[in-house]
Amino acid sequence: MTSSENFVHPYIPNSVPSVRQAMLEEIGAASIEDFYADIPAGIRLHRPLDLPAALRSEVELTRHMEELLARNTSTRQVLSFLGSGCYPHHVPAVVDEVVNRSEFLTAYAGEPYEDHGRFQALWEYQSMMAELLDVEVVNVPVYDGFQAAGTALRMAGRVTGRRRVLVATAIDADKLSRIRDYVRPDHDITVVPVDPETGSADLDALHRELAAGDTAAVYADAPSALGIVDSALPRLAELAHDAGALYVVGCNPLTLGVLAPPSAYGADIACGDIQPLGIHQSFGGGNAGFIATRDEERLVAEYPSRLFGLAPTSVEGEYGFGDVAHERTSFALREEGKEWVGTAAALHGIGAGVYLALMGPQGMREIGDTILAHTAYARQRLAQVPGIEVPYGDALHFADFTVRYTGGRTAAEIRADLKERGIYGSVPTGEHEAAFCVTEVHSKADIDRLAAALEEIVK
Amino acid sequence: MTAHHAPAPVSPEDARIAPKPRLRRFQQASWDEKLIFELGSPGERGVLVPAPDPAIAPVEIPPALRRAEPPALPEMSQQQVLRHYLRLSQENLGADLNIDVGQGTCTMKYSPKVNDQFVRDPRIAALHPLQDEDTVQGVLGIIHSLELLLKEISGMDRVSLQPAAGSAAIYTNVAMIRAYFAARGELEQRDEVITTIFSHPSNAACAKTAGFKVITLHPDADGYPDIEALKAAVGPRTAALLITNPEDTGIYNPRIEEFVRIVHEAGGLCSYDQANANGILGITRAREAGFDLCHFNLHKTFSTPHACGGPAAGASAVTEELAPYLPRPTVEFDGERYRLDDDRPESIGKMRPFYGVVPNLVRAYAWIMSLGAEGLRSAAETAVLNNNYLLHKVRRIPGVSVPYAQGRPRVEQVRYSWQKLHEDTGLHSEDIGLRAADFGTHYWTSHHPYLVPEPMTLEPTESYTRADLDEYVAILTEIAREAYESPETVRTAPHRSTIHRIRPETLEDPATWAVSWRAYRRKILGEATR
Amino acid sequence: MVNPVAGLGGRVGLGGTDGRERRHRALALGARALAGERAAAALRELRELRAGSGVGAGAGAGAGAGAGAGALGGAVAEPEVVTAAGAMGADSVAAAGLTARVVYVPGAGDETSAEDTLAAVRAVVAEGVDLLLLAGGDGTARDVLTALDGVHCPVLGVPTGVKMHSAVFGVSPRAAGQVAAAWLARSGSVRLRDAEVMDRDEDELRAGRVASRLYGWLPVPDVPVRVQQRKTGSTAGAPEAVGGIAAEVAERVGDGLLALGPGSTTRAVAAALGADVSLTGVDVLALRPGHPTEVVLRDGGEDALLAAGPCWIGLSPIGGQGFLLGRGNQQISPRVLRAAGGRERLLVLCTEQKLASLGGRPLLLDTGDEALDAELAGHLPVITGRRRTSLYRLTT
């Protein structure tokens, strides 16, 4: 007996009873039950699943979903200064147009023949990222920037055969949690606290930690969790290399139209999240990670992820693509720590490629300049608000920055009051400390409005 | 001027168009498109960026942190960028276009368009994860409700939707297993994880990544997981069994309860990889089989699009005993209001930024809600019917065999073998697969190593019509005929795809592999790059 | 190199055709020589291989000759072939539409002998060929092994014989031809592997048992299954697995002795441990963490192994056939195994790829000691990589 004999759904063509019957007859089966013969009765579910009644038509479903969506207020309806790992940037219309194409959206794992376009688009993504990062090797995206950092550090561990990882700049607590968990079997993470005055790396403390030896990698974020682009980033490379460690830098790719790429100041591996490159915020659900290195066999051999390569075909002048068989080289200590490869975030890579092609070198420079200027202005403007102190002096900030409330009210209270005024911001990073973020989508007027609201609230 | 003549009379017969042949005369788009770096010209712009207000001073970047030269990105006008990518999009066989029953284990079912609309709504797309909970009750409600739906579908007690994909969910489960034994002081002792060779290889890989030793069980002579091998493998070192069921062969392990019991008796946990759950929704659950943990791939079983290989989404489900270890935060509901609970001291921590691949959670929620219990069961039964129908027909194609479990039905997929055809013609399964591209479809062979020689894995799901399945069988039959009668046609395929046979050897040599345009220019063209 | 009489006995139920008498009987029973036809089928694959088409991208070079590889992307290149006269090769080459240079003419008479095979192989190899294609069965492969006597020359078998336990043969004549073409075109994915030469053990046969014996190894071009088709999540069979096996072995043995049986896997493992051992003998390695590996016994017999002291015993099954003990490694006798400590001290080393190639057949053992066989049989952990084992059946 089947419970679904008369249920014909637009997504399930062969649920039409006469078709089902004809197919069963052709197979020579009495009923669909025949196909479940290997599932013992003892573990069968002898009742229907207890689920809400189906919303079978698009009308019913859309009405239900609309009720739920109406309970969300989007950042387009208010003035939002939220960042801290998920950034409000403009997504060009052409990016959405491309990533929503059925041909890309519903392709999966075809060969480089019938899915040639997917391979080319992802290879071009790798190539544009390589230009941006000034390296020759960038992978097909992994899940997110956290994963990319964890993997980059494990790669550094395999290359060096060492155990310790030192984090030299301020790091996001969630990111640290993920990295710690991921490298746990092979690596211990030591966070070297930043100088509380400057928010920048404490070079003396780092020096002491390096002296203890066994360091596989020095890790820095550019910008750091505080939004700071540390002027010591080049110096960290020297310290790491003097200790025989690799230098791994997590960076925001959107900064690289104006800021030096990590490879320029000595990073052996760069990694990060491409969410800022044309991926919607989606409640923190739009991420993809990149890992970038020189084209050096000992580094390339350690990538656990896919690398697409350009190859000739049997026809002159035709571009072909395929997986670079880097894991088949005889280099590397892969057996000491193989990682998995699974379905990750390829379409975001294609979207980021479209974004970079649209922006070009000029767009990337302009957006970098604009965000740096907006961030500097916001820090300066908020510092004028009585009861607000903007720490870390003249350190270069990109998008994210920190404020301290000196008037006695907590960051959470101020956040709630801002919300009442239609402004999202003041993510608490301490009881009286909070983070804000500005990008190219904000105007001077927006920042002035925030300052004015804070003047009323902070006291 | 020529003289005008009256047009010759035509008959209805002249207007008659011959019926379509049995097999479509497919020709894939082949735009012969350049690489994006060969397009555009200096100064062209694809999109403009707002300049800062003139009242805002520009920022001086310290020289050591300033970019020395602009990145050599393409410079292209907007329509030119769009056109390039639309051409590339046409050079793909998305599941919306082809009879995508060939990518076995991937569950290439239809991803409803209406669900994409919800995801593109700014009230999902433009939500920031750090907004006040009061302003995101709708999306928190969707996440929480999806957890409840999957809880009922799996029979487990708690669900986390944080994992980024199926393999990430396997890893999440392994991390919880590790935390569970660490809390009991048994981690030193229990350092082995057992899996089977026909379970997804990520089970072994994730266990290894998490620091466990891996023991792989090979099947018994009939292709079932070997219970004697399991008995030999378990012991005081056993931390867990990670197992797929049905396995990638489409064979359901009828002794699964016994497997679970043996591992439990040894003090280990059991984690169910439900990547192949599409044929058993509402039929049997992880709970009834006694599992402690399980996971689903939302992009497979619950219809979210495969997106060229992600973003996907995973769900990890556990019993009450393992719930304290779930990734944080969890979404809680007090009857009126949803909130995020980050205060979970025993949690394994974060598995990805924020809360999960939210767009795909929204899609999966909408899909389940549009089907309900009866619809899920219909999807499962139809997927199984389609699979056995395909099995019935494909096994009759010359050169095909169906290894293992002779005479037994399969659940939602089958791993076939072209070994006979290979022995007769010298052609490989890969050759047959590439020839399929000339008919507008394709298939996947198997994970490595090939236990089933010359493999082909087909999983028809519930989404395809009987006519679709018949067309797919006709294509395979035609290729098999060609393999015997004109093997050269197959060996040099594809002929009507976007490109011709790739010469892959350059991809294996560090001196010639080119992962980027600049690497290609330096290594192959011999140009100076910086 | 065609053994014209190979396979004669198959269809008339006589088994192999080693020996003149059996051949005569086969012919008397109406057997038809198929070897030449099958060799031609393989050779046809060398013809008209356009660049980039199929397994063997690029034009073919010499089927048995030293001509350089044809230019990739160029036109059809005629392979240069050297062979023996008549049914020993030239006929098949002509049937395949190729031309050959004959470098050996068998002695008078209407049938060839093993001596002819040996001489022909030597004459062909003396020309400096890139590949020796042999058409025959296990007996022919053994003859080639004997003729080469350690001279390095890639070899590939076109299966035409009755007994084909050896791992030197392609699965079919055409498949062999395609592999040969890929090798000659120097396609990047083709590498050499050491393949077992097996044949029926005549001593055993006389004792009324059918068993095969390992005679040695020949280098054979190996075209791995194309790894292009790779779904996310699948892991290609990778050579680092051997390095992983070696690392795992080093950890298990710690500070101690390791006796390694013959074979290409164990040899590669030894190389990864820093020791160069022979392909055919049993060698004993002294492992000490942090110190270079020493070979303390080379090509040891039973007594020498017993005298070496307590050892771990590292063995790898014979590819495709699965014999772990009792074929080709009889030095590791029941006494040696017992002295080592039996099952607990046995390390079975095998890549997942090689295990998969057994097609589900169990590993086999035949130590000659029934009690020991019973003790060792059952599900055995096979080391397949670093911190990775597979449980696999071992039966008598």
Short mmCIF file of C-alpha atoms in Angstrom, two decimals, chain A residues 1-4 7 9 11-15 20 22-24 26-27 32 34-40 43-45 47 49-52 54-56 58 61-62 64-66 68-76 82-84 86 94 97-98 100-118 120-121 123-124 126-128 130-132 134-136 138 143-144 146 154 174 177-178 181-182 184-185 229-231 256-261 280-285 287 295 297 300 308-315 318-326 328-329 335 338-348 350 353-354 357-364 366-367 370 372-374 376-377 396 415 419 424 440 444, chain B residues 28 34-38 43 45-47 49-50 52-53 55-57 59 61 65-67 71-75 78 81-82 84-86 88-89 91-97 103 106 108 110 112-116 118 120-132 134-139 142 149 152 164-165 167-168 171 178 202 205-206 208-211 224 252 254 256-257 279-280 282-285 288-289 305-312 328 349-359 362 365-367 369-382 384-386 388-389 392-393 408-409 434 442 462-466 494 497-503 506-508 510 513-520 522-523:
data_model
loop_
_atom_site.label_atom_id
_atom_site.label_comp_id
_atom_site.label_asym_id
_atom_site.label_seq_id
_atom_site.Cartn_x
_atom_site.Cartn_y
_atom_site.Cartn_z
CA MET A 1 0.00 0.00 0.00
CA THR A 2 1.29 3.44 -0.79
CA SER A 3 0.08 6.56 0.84
CA SER A 4 0.66 8.83 -2.09
CA PHE A 7 -1.02 12.86 -5.19
CA HIS A 9 2.34 17.36 -8.00
CA TYR A 11 7.32 18.65 -9.52
CA ILE A 12 6.62 14.91 -9.74
CA PRO A 13 5.45 13.99 -13.25
CA ASN A 14 5.37 10.23 -12.81
CA SER A 15 3.04 10.50 -9.85
CA ARG A 20 2.87 4.76 -12.45
CA ALA A 22 2.17 1.39 -16.71
CA MET A 23 5.74 1.69 -15.47
CA LEU A 24 5.18 -0.92 -12.78
CA GLU A 26 6.65 -2.77 -17.67
CA ILE A 27 9.08 -3.57 -14.87
CA ILE A 32 6.34 0.28 -5.40
CA ASP A 34 8.53 -4.32 -4.14
CA PHE A 35 11.42 -1.89 -4.45
CA TYR A 36 11.68 -1.48 -0.70
CA ALA A 37 12.08 -5.19 -0.10
CA ASP A 38 15.51 -4.77 1.49
CA ILE A 39 14.26 -2.40 4.19
CA PRO A 40 13.23 -4.48 7.20
CA ILE A 43 12.80 0.07 10.89
CA ARG A 44 10.00 1.17 8.58
CA LEU A 45 8.02 4.21 9.58
CA ARG A 47 2.77 6.18 9.79
CA LEU A 49 5.35 11.95 8.60
CA ASP A 50 3.84 14.49 10.94
CA LEU A 51 4.33 17.63 8.85
CA PRO A 52 2.19 20.69 8.20
CA ALA A 54 1.16 21.02 2.02
CA LEU A 55 0.89 24.44 0.39
CA ARG A 56 0.46 22.90 -3.00
CA GLU A 58 2.26 28.69 -5.83
CA LEU A 61 3.04 28.99 -0.89
CA THR A 62 3.74 32.60 -1.85
CA HIS A 64 2.72 31.85 3.40
CA MET A 65 6.24 32.97 2.55
CA GLU A 66 5.12 36.59 2.25
CA LEU A 68 7.20 35.25 6.99
CA LEU A 69 9.19 37.73 4.93
CA ALA A 70 7.01 40.53 6.24
CA ARG A 71 8.46 39.80 9.66
CA ASN A 72 11.93 40.80 8.42
CA THR A 73 13.11 44.38 8.04
CA SER A 74 15.76 44.58 5.37
CA THR A 75 18.76 46.87 5.50
CA ARG A 76 17.25 48.61 2.47
CA LEU A 82 26.45 46.75 10.27
CA GLY A 83 29.58 45.00 9.00
CA SER A 84 31.86 42.82 11.15
CA CYS A 86 29.28 40.55 6.40
CA VAL A 94 24.66 42.29 -14.18
CA GLU A 97 21.57 38.56 -14.01
CA VAL A 98 24.43 36.13 -14.59
CA ASN A 100 20.53 33.67 -11.74
CA ARG A 101 20.80 32.13 -15.18
CA SER A 102 19.39 28.59 -15.09
CA GLU A 103 22.37 27.29 -17.02
CA PHE A 104 24.74 28.34 -14.25
CA LEU A 105 22.37 28.01 -11.31
CA THR A 106 21.43 24.40 -12.03
CA ALA A 107 24.63 22.98 -13.52
CA TYR A 108 26.75 20.77 -11.32
CA ALA A 109 29.58 18.44 -12.10
CA GLY A 110 29.60 17.97 -15.87
CA GLU A 111 32.70 17.44 -17.92
CA PRO A 112 34.73 20.33 -19.34
CA TYR A 113 32.90 19.70 -22.64
CA GLU A 114 29.20 20.07 -21.97
CA ASP A 115 29.99 22.40 -19.04
CA HIS A 116 32.72 24.35 -20.79
CA GLY A 117 31.20 27.67 -19.72
CA ARG A 118 31.37 26.79 -16.04
CA GLN A 120 35.90 28.97 -18.30
CA ALA A 121 34.00 31.27 -15.92
CA TRP A 123 39.11 29.78 -14.51
CA GLU A 124 38.58 33.44 -15.35
CA GLN A 126 40.81 32.40 -10.59
CA SER A 127 42.72 34.53 -13.08
CA MET A 128 41.13 37.83 -12.08
CA ALA A 130 45.28 36.21 -9.30
CA GLU A 131 45.68 39.67 -10.85
CA LEU A 132 44.13 41.27 -7.82
CA ASP A 134 49.40 39.45 -7.62
CA VAL A 135 49.99 35.69 -7.57
CA GLU A 136 49.58 32.91 -10.11
CA VAL A 138 43.98 30.85 -6.80
CA TYR A 143 32.95 27.35 1.65
CA ASP A 144 33.94 30.67 3.19
CA PHE A 146 36.88 30.85 7.82
CA ARG A 154 46.96 23.43 7.55
CA ASP A 174 33.86 33.23 15.51
CA SER A 177 36.58 29.32 16.91
CA ARG A 178 36.30 27.80 13.46
CA ASP A 181 38.42 23.49 15.69
CA TYR A 182 39.64 22.83 12.19
CA ARG A 184 43.02 21.02 16.27
CA PRO A 185 44.49 17.60 15.41
CA VAL A 229 45.14 47.63 8.14
CA ASP A 230 48.21 47.18 10.29
CA SER A 231 51.29 49.11 9.26
CA LEU A 256 43.10 45.49 -3.21
CA GLY A 257 42.40 48.15 -5.80
CA VAL A 258 44.27 50.52 -3.50
CA LEU A 259 46.00 48.43 -0.84
CA ALA A 260 49.02 46.26 -1.49
CA PRO A 261 48.15 42.58 -1.93
CA HIS A 280 24.36 39.63 -1.18
CA GLN A 281 24.42 39.71 2.61
CA SER A 282 21.57 37.17 2.87
CA PHE A 283 21.57 37.13 6.65
CA GLY A 284 25.20 36.06 6.65
CA GLY A 285 24.59 33.22 4.21
CA ASN A 287 30.19 33.39 1.50
CA ASP A 295 53.01 28.91 -8.50
CA GLU A 297 55.17 23.22 -6.44
CA VAL A 300 50.52 24.12 -4.93
CA PHE A 308 41.17 24.59 -12.86
CA GLY A 309 43.77 24.91 -15.58
CA LEU A 310 43.82 25.99 -19.22
CA ALA A 311 44.69 23.25 -21.72
CA PRO A 312 44.75 22.81 -25.48
CA THR A 313 42.21 20.65 -27.28
CA SER A 314 42.55 18.57 -30.42
CA VAL A 315 41.40 21.61 -32.41
CA GLU A 318 40.29 26.09 -28.97
CA TYR A 319 40.48 26.69 -25.23
CA GLY A 320 39.94 23.70 -22.98
CA PHE A 321 39.88 23.52 -19.23
CA GLY A 322 40.31 20.81 -16.66
CA ASP A 323 41.41 19.98 -13.16
CA VAL A 324 45.07 20.54 -12.51
CA ALA A 325 46.28 17.22 -11.13
CA HIS A 326 48.43 18.90 -8.53
CA ARG A 328 49.55 13.70 -8.20
CA THR A 329 52.91 15.37 -7.94
CA GLU A 335 49.30 11.92 3.66
CA LYS A 338 44.45 15.27 3.69
CA GLU A 339 41.34 17.38 3.79
CA TRP A 340 38.07 16.80 2.05
CA VAL A 341 36.73 18.36 -1.10
CA GLY A 342 32.99 18.71 -1.45
CA THR A 343 30.38 20.89 -3.04
CA ALA A 344 31.37 24.35 -1.85
CA ALA A 345 30.59 27.75 -3.35
CA ALA A 346 31.45 27.77 -7.07
CA LEU A 347 28.63 30.05 -8.22
CA HIS A 348 29.82 32.78 -5.89
CA ILE A 350 31.49 33.07 -10.99
CA GLY A 353 34.37 37.17 -11.50
CA VAL A 354 31.53 39.13 -13.08
CA ALA A 357 35.18 42.33 -14.75
CA LEU A 358 32.60 45.07 -14.26
CA MET A 359 34.70 47.00 -11.81
CA GLY A 360 37.98 46.77 -13.66
CA PRO A 361 41.11 48.40 -12.28
CA GLN A 362 39.47 51.82 -12.10
CA GLY A 363 36.39 50.66 -10.25
CA MET A 364 38.48 48.73 -7.77
CA GLU A 366 37.69 54.07 -6.75
CA ILE A 367 35.75 51.81 -4.41
CA THR A 370 35.80 55.80 -1.33
CA LEU A 372 38.84 54.41 3.04
CA ALA A 373 37.65 58.02 2.88
CA HIS A 374 34.20 57.20 4.26
CA ALA A 376 38.14 57.94 8.00
CA TYR A 377 35.35 60.52 7.88
CA LEU A 396 44.39 52.99 8.68
CA ARG A 415 22.14 49.87 19.68
CA LYS A 419 17.14 50.92 16.07
CA TYR A 424 21.20 49.67 12.60
CA GLU A 440 30.54 52.93 -0.71
CA LYS A 444 28.24 61.83 3.93
CA GLN B 28 25.52 22.57 -28.09
CA LYS B 34 37.73 34.51 -26.08
CA LEU B 35 39.08 34.66 -22.59
CA ILE B 36 37.86 37.69 -20.72
CA PHE B 37 41.38 39.11 -20.70
CA GLU B 38 41.28 39.29 -24.48
CA GLY B 43 39.36 52.97 -20.20
CA ARG B 45 33.91 50.85 -17.61
CA GLY B 46 31.43 48.14 -16.60
CA VAL B 47 29.95 49.90 -13.60
CA VAL B 49 31.27 53.65 -8.16
CA PRO B 50 30.01 56.61 -6.14
CA PRO B 52 33.13 60.37 -1.92
CA ASP B 53 31.48 63.68 -1.12
CA ALA B 55 33.79 67.58 1.53
CA ILE B 56 35.41 64.29 2.59
CA ALA B 57 39.18 64.32 2.34
CA VAL B 59 43.03 59.11 2.71
CA ILE B 61 47.86 55.28 2.38
CA LEU B 65 50.60 49.35 2.27
CA ARG B 66 49.77 51.08 -0.99
CA ARG B 67 49.26 49.08 -4.12
CA PRO B 71 45.53 45.12 -10.96
CA ALA B 72 45.49 44.01 -14.62
CA LEU B 73 41.76 43.32 -14.60
CA PRO B 74 39.71 43.48 -17.80
CA GLU B 75 38.37 46.90 -18.81
CA GLN B 78 28.66 46.72 -19.20
CA VAL B 81 30.59 41.83 -19.72
CA LEU B 82 27.01 40.63 -19.76
CA HIS B 84 30.56 37.32 -22.39
CA TYR B 85 28.97 35.64 -19.40
CA LEU B 86 25.69 34.90 -21.16
CA LEU B 88 29.50 31.13 -21.25
CA SER B 89 26.22 30.33 -19.53
CA GLU B 91 27.94 26.56 -22.91
CA ASN B 92 26.63 24.60 -19.92
CA LEU B 93 24.16 21.78 -19.47
CA GLY B 94 22.29 22.85 -16.38
CA ALA B 95 19.76 20.52 -14.80
CA ASP B 96 17.04 22.82 -16.09
CA LEU B 97 18.08 21.99 -19.64
CA GLN B 103 24.85 12.63 -12.25
CA CYS B 106 23.98 14.09 -6.83
CA MET B 108 19.69 16.40 -9.69
CA TYR B 110 14.09 20.12 -10.17
CA PRO B 112 11.46 25.18 -8.28
CA LYS B 113 11.70 28.69 -9.65
CA VAL B 114 9.21 30.10 -7.19
CA ASN B 115 11.60 29.30 -4.37
CA ASP B 116 14.33 31.34 -6.05
CA PHE B 118 11.85 34.24 -2.13
CA ARG B 120 16.01 37.22 -4.15
CA ASP B 121 13.58 39.27 -2.08
CA PRO B 122 15.51 41.99 -0.22
CA ARG B 123 13.88 40.75 2.97
CA ILE B 124 16.24 37.78 2.63
CA ALA B 125 19.01 39.05 0.34
CA ALA B 126 19.54 42.35 2.17
CA LEU B 127 19.30 41.09 5.74
CA HIS B 128 22.41 41.56 7.86
CA PRO B 129 23.18 38.74 10.31
CA LEU B 130 23.82 41.12 13.21
CA GLN B 131 20.47 42.88 13.01
CA ASP B 132 18.43 42.95 16.17
CA ASP B 134 13.19 41.66 16.50
CA THR B 135 13.87 42.69 12.93
CA VAL B 136 14.55 39.17 11.61
CA GLN B 137 11.78 37.11 13.19
CA GLY B 138 10.70 35.91 9.75
CA VAL B 139 14.02 34.36 8.75
CA ILE B 142 12.11 29.82 8.70
CA LEU B 149 10.64 19.62 9.64
CA GLU B 152 10.46 14.85 11.99
CA ALA B 164 27.78 24.90 4.53
CA ALA B 165 27.25 21.69 2.57
CA SER B 167 30.63 17.28 3.53
CA ALA B 168 30.66 20.16 6.01
CA TYR B 171 32.62 17.12 9.39
CA ARG B 178 35.08 14.06 18.96
CA SER B 202 34.00 12.55 2.53
CA ALA B 205 38.22 12.30 4.61
CA CYS B 206 36.35 14.28 7.28
CA LYS B 208 40.77 11.93 9.01
CA THR B 209 40.74 15.72 8.96
CA ALA B 210 39.35 15.64 12.48
CA GLY B 211 42.24 13.45 13.61
CA TYR B 224 26.32 -5.48 0.77
CA TYR B 252 20.03 -0.73 0.91
CA PRO B 254 19.16 -4.66 5.28
CA ILE B 256 21.72 -1.73 9.21
CA GLU B 257 20.17 -2.18 12.67
CA GLY B 279 14.22 7.35 -2.06
CA ILE B 280 13.39 6.79 1.60
CA GLY B 282 8.85 8.99 4.95
CA ILE B 283 9.74 5.31 4.48
CA THR B 284 12.47 4.84 7.07
CA ARG B 285 14.44 7.21 9.28
CA GLU B 288 14.25 3.85 13.71
CA ALA B 289 17.61 2.42 12.66
CA PRO B 305 20.10 24.23 -6.96
CA HIS B 306 23.57 22.77 -7.37
CA ALA B 307 24.99 26.09 -8.59
CA CYS B 308 27.98 24.74 -10.53
CA GLY B 309 29.17 23.13 -7.27
CA GLY B 310 27.77 25.27 -4.52
CA PRO B 311 26.74 27.16 -2.51
CA ALA B 312 25.02 24.12 -1.09
CA ARG B 328 26.43 27.61 18.16
CA GLY B 349 31.71 26.27 18.14
CA LYS B 350 31.24 27.81 14.75
CA MET B 351 31.18 25.73 11.58
CA ARG B 352 30.93 28.74 9.28
CA PRO B 353 30.29 32.49 9.58
CA PHE B 354 26.96 33.32 11.19
CA TYR B 355 24.10 30.81 10.85
CA GLY B 356 24.19 28.81 7.64
CA VAL B 357 23.67 29.19 3.90
CA VAL B 358 20.42 31.05 4.48
CA PRO B 359 19.20 31.34 0.87
CA VAL B 362 14.73 29.28 2.60
CA TYR B 365 11.86 25.14 3.66
CA ALA B 366 9.62 26.27 0.79
CA TRP B 367 10.11 22.98 -1.02
CA MET B 369 6.16 23.10 2.69
CA SER B 370 4.93 22.84 -0.88
CA LEU B 371 4.93 19.04 -0.74
CA GLY B 372 3.97 18.11 2.80
CA ALA B 373 4.18 14.57 4.14
CA GLU B 374 2.27 13.06 1.27
CA GLY B 375 4.33 14.90 -1.30
CA LEU B 376 7.64 13.87 0.25
CA ARG B 377 6.53 10.29 0.18
CA SER B 378 5.40 10.63 -3.40
CA ALA B 379 8.78 12.12 -4.30
CA ALA B 380 10.57 9.19 -2.66
CA GLU B 381 8.36 6.53 -4.20
CA THR B 382 8.53 8.10 -7.63
CA VAL B 384 12.49 4.72 -6.64
CA LEU B 385 10.00 3.81 -9.36
CA ASN B 386 11.94 5.85 -11.91
CA ASN B 388 13.91 0.69 -11.12
CA TYR B 389 12.30 1.52 -14.45
CA HIS B 392 14.94 -2.51 -16.05
CA LYS B 393 15.79 -0.87 -19.37
CA ARG B 408 17.38 -7.34 -5.83
CA PRO B 409 15.71 -3.99 -6.37
CA LEU B 434 31.60 12.05 -23.47
CA HIS B 442 25.89 13.29 -19.74
CA GLU B 462 11.33 12.08 -9.14
CA SER B 463 11.66 14.99 -11.55
CA TYR B 464 11.74 13.30 -14.94
CA THR B 465 8.93 11.96 -17.07
CA ARG B 466 8.71 8.48 -18.43
CA PRO B 494 32.36 14.77 -28.30
CA SER B 497 29.66 19.80 -27.86
CA THR B 498 31.21 23.19 -27.13
CA ILE B 499 34.78 21.99 -27.60
CA HIS B 500 36.69 18.91 -28.70
CA ARG B 501 38.87 16.49 -26.79
CA ILE B 502 41.11 18.19 -24.30
CA ARG B 503 44.75 17.19 -24.12
CA THR B 506 49.64 19.74 -19.61
CA LEU B 507 47.48 19.87 -16.49
CA GLU B 508 49.62 17.28 -14.75
CA PRO B 510 54.07 21.74 -12.90
CA TRP B 513 49.82 23.76 -15.74
CA ALA B 514 48.26 27.20 -15.94
CA VAL B 515 45.86 28.04 -13.14
CA SER B 516 45.56 31.66 -14.21
CA TRP B 517 45.94 33.94 -17.22
CA ARG B 518 49.18 35.33 -15.89
CA ALA B 519 50.57 31.84 -15.32
CA TYR B 520 49.60 30.94 -18.90
CA ARG B 522 54.48 33.40 -18.30
CA LYS B 523 54.80 29.66 -18.76
#
